[in-house]
Coordinates of C-alpha atoms in Angstrom, one line a residue:
M1 CA -36.7 -25.0 1.9
P2 CA -38.7 -28.1 1.2
T3 CA -42.3 -27.6 0.0
L4 CA -45.3 -29.6 1.1
K5 CA -47.5 -29.1 -1.9
R6 CA -48.2 -32.8 -2.1
L7 CA -49.6 -33.0 1.4
I8 CA -53.2 -32.5 0.3
K9 CA -54.1 -31.6 -3.2
G10 CA -55.7 -28.2 -3.7
Q11 CA -54.6 -26.8 -0.4
N12 CA -51.8 -24.4 0.7
I13 CA -49.5 -25.1 3.7
A14 CA -47.2 -22.6 5.3
F15 CA -45.4 -21.7 8.6
D16 CA -46.4 -18.4 10.1
T17 CA -46.5 -16.3 13.3
H18 CA -49.0 -13.7 12.0
Q19 CA -46.8 -10.8 12.9
A20 CA -46.0 -9.5 9.4
G21 CA -45.7 -5.7 9.6
D22 CA -46.6 -5.2 13.2
A23 CA -43.1 -3.7 14.0
Q24 CA -42.6 -6.1 17.0
E25 CA -39.9 -8.6 17.5
I26 CA -41.0 -12.0 16.1
N27 CA -42.3 -14.3 18.8
W28 CA -41.0 -17.5 17.3
R29 CA -42.7 -19.6 19.9
D30 CA -46.0 -18.7 18.2
V31 CA -44.9 -20.4 14.9
H32 CA -47.5 -22.8 13.6
L33 CA -48.2 -25.0 10.6
E34 CA -51.2 -23.5 8.8
K35 CA -53.3 -25.2 6.2
R36 CA -55.5 -23.1 4.0
L37 CA -58.3 -24.7 2.0
H38 CA -59.4 -23.5 -1.3
G39 CA -63.1 -23.5 -2.0
K40 CA -64.2 -23.6 1.7
R41 CA -62.1 -20.6 2.5
G42 CA -61.1 -22.1 5.8
K43 CA -57.8 -22.8 7.6
V44 CA -56.4 -24.9 10.3
R45 CA -53.5 -24.0 12.6
F46 CA -51.2 -26.6 14.3
P47 CA -48.9 -24.9 16.8
L48 CA -45.4 -26.3 17.0
I49 CA -44.2 -25.0 20.4
G50 CA -46.1 -24.2 23.6
N51 CA -49.4 -25.1 25.1
Q52 CA -51.8 -23.9 22.4
Y53 CA -54.2 -26.3 20.7
P54 CA -54.9 -26.7 17.0
S55 CA -57.6 -24.3 15.9
S56 CA -59.7 -23.9 12.8
Q57 CA -61.4 -21.0 11.2
G58 CA -64.2 -21.3 8.7
L59 CA -64.5 -25.1 9.1
N60 CA -66.8 -27.3 11.0
S61 CA -65.6 -30.2 13.1
N62 CA -66.3 -32.7 10.2
D63 CA -64.0 -30.7 7.9
Y64 CA -61.3 -30.4 10.5
G65 CA -61.5 -34.2 11.2
R66 CA -61.3 -34.9 7.4
I67 CA -58.2 -32.7 7.0
V68 CA -56.4 -34.4 10.0
S69 CA -57.3 -37.8 8.7
E70 CA -56.1 -37.0 5.1
V71 CA -52.8 -35.6 6.4
R72 CA -52.3 -38.6 8.7
K73 CA -53.0 -41.0 5.8
V74 CA -50.5 -39.2 3.5
L75 CA -47.8 -39.0 6.1
R76 CA -48.1 -42.6 7.1
K77 CA -47.8 -44.0 3.6
N78 CA -45.0 -41.6 2.4
E79 CA -41.8 -41.6 4.5
N80 CA -40.2 -39.1 2.1
L81 CA -43.0 -36.6 2.8
L82 CA -42.7 -37.2 6.5
Q83 CA -39.0 -36.4 6.1
E84 CA -39.9 -33.3 4.1
L85 CA -42.3 -32.1 6.8
A86 CA -39.6 -32.6 9.5
E87 CA -37.1 -30.7 7.4
S88 CA -39.6 -27.9 6.9
V89 CA -40.4 -27.7 10.6
V90 CA -36.7 -27.5 11.5
D91 CA -36.1 -24.8 8.8
A92 CA -39.1 -22.8 10.1
L93 CA -38.0 -23.0 13.7
K94 CA -34.5 -21.9 12.7
R95 CA -35.8 -19.1 10.5
F96 CA -38.3 -17.6 12.9
S97 CA -36.1 -18.0 15.9
N98 CA -32.9 -16.7 14.3
D99 CA -31.3 -20.0 15.3
E100 CA -32.4 -19.7 18.9
A101 CA -34.5 -22.9 18.7
T102 CA -32.8 -25.8 20.5
Y103 CA -32.7 -29.5 20.2
K104 CA -35.6 -29.7 22.8
D105 CA -37.7 -27.3 20.6
Y106 CA -37.2 -29.6 17.6
I107 CA -38.1 -32.7 19.7
D108 CA -41.1 -30.9 21.2
S109 CA -42.3 -30.0 17.7
A110 CA -41.8 -33.6 16.6
N111 CA -43.9 -34.8 19.5
R112 CA -46.6 -32.2 18.7
I113 CA -46.8 -33.2 15.1
A114 CA -47.0 -36.9 16.1
E115 CA -49.8 -36.0 18.5
Y116 CA -51.8 -34.0 15.9
F117 CA -51.7 -36.6 13.2
D118 CA -51.5 -39.8 15.4
L119 CA -48.1 -40.7 14.0
D120 CA -45.5 -42.9 15.6
V121 CA -43.2 -40.5 17.5
A122 CA -40.2 -42.5 16.6
D123 CA -40.7 -42.0 12.9
V124 CA -41.1 -38.2 13.3
V125 CA -38.1 -37.9 15.6
K126 CA -36.1 -40.1 13.2
A127 CA -37.0 -37.7 10.4
F128 CA -35.9 -34.7 12.5
G129 CA -32.5 -36.3 13.2
T130 CA -31.2 -36.2 9.6
R131 CA -31.5 -32.4 9.0
D132 CA -28.1 -30.6 9.2
N133 CA -27.1 -32.7 12.2
A134 CA -29.9 -30.9 14.1
I135 CA -30.0 -33.8 16.5
T136 CA -26.8 -35.3 17.6
E137 CA -28.1 -37.6 20.2
L138 CA -31.6 -38.6 21.2
R139 CA -32.6 -40.1 24.5
T140 CA -36.1 -41.5 25.1
Y141 CA -37.5 -43.1 28.2
H142 CA -40.0 -46.0 28.1
L143 CA -42.0 -47.7 30.8
G144 CA -41.1 -51.4 31.2
S145 CA -42.8 -53.9 33.3
E146 CA -42.9 -53.4 37.1
D147 CA -39.7 -55.5 37.6
I148 CA -37.8 -53.8 34.8
G149 CA -38.8 -50.2 35.6
V150 CA -37.7 -47.5 33.1
I151 CA -35.7 -48.2 30.0
E152 CA -33.5 -45.5 28.4
L153 CA -32.9 -45.7 24.7
I154 CA -29.9 -43.7 23.5
Q155 CA -29.5 -43.0 19.8
N156 CA -26.7 -41.2 18.0
K157 CA -24.9 -41.4 14.7
D158 CA -22.6 -44.1 16.0
A159 CA -24.8 -46.4 17.9
V160 CA -28.1 -47.3 19.5
S161 CA -28.0 -48.5 23.1
L162 CA -30.5 -49.6 25.6
R163 CA -30.1 -49.5 29.4
K164 CA -31.9 -49.3 32.6
S165 CA -32.6 -45.7 33.4
R166 CA -31.7 -43.9 36.6
F167 CA -35.3 -42.6 36.7
K168 CA -37.8 -44.3 38.9
R169 CA -41.0 -45.6 37.3
Q170 CA -43.2 -43.1 39.2
T171 CA -40.9 -40.2 38.2
L172 CA -41.4 -41.0 34.5
I173 CA -45.2 -41.3 35.0
N174 CA -45.2 -37.9 36.7
M175 CA -43.1 -36.4 33.9
Q176 CA -45.5 -37.7 31.2
K177 CA -48.4 -36.0 33.0
Q178 CA -46.8 -32.6 32.7

């Protein structure tokens, strides 16, 4: 599995569900990216699936903001590291879920990572698409102008195509709010 030691110097990063030794079946939907800081003895958790929000323990809001800013900066300037992060997330989801994680779970995780670190979703999703053919086709929907409506972008290993979507503009807006 790829390692992310270069993400921020002097810090550890791991994927975890915090269920070691509790004799329960692993709840893989609780898997999160956890950054532990040396010196301050704090940590930040970034959930990959579900409705949970990032949380920090032993850090103030300035420290949390600094960590997010540093991670964002490193990922934006190093596409290889972004790819490595994507591969690690796919590996973690596969491992914790016993291969029950789906294409949608990978995409949801990509969107969450993009949201946490203010990254371009397309870059993160592109990085997810190259891992063991985890994604065979990706469809995204984009709001066009009032007269265009909704545009569907379809990407697979053979082609990229663009077409007018069957979704109505308001339907997409409602879907984005959920």
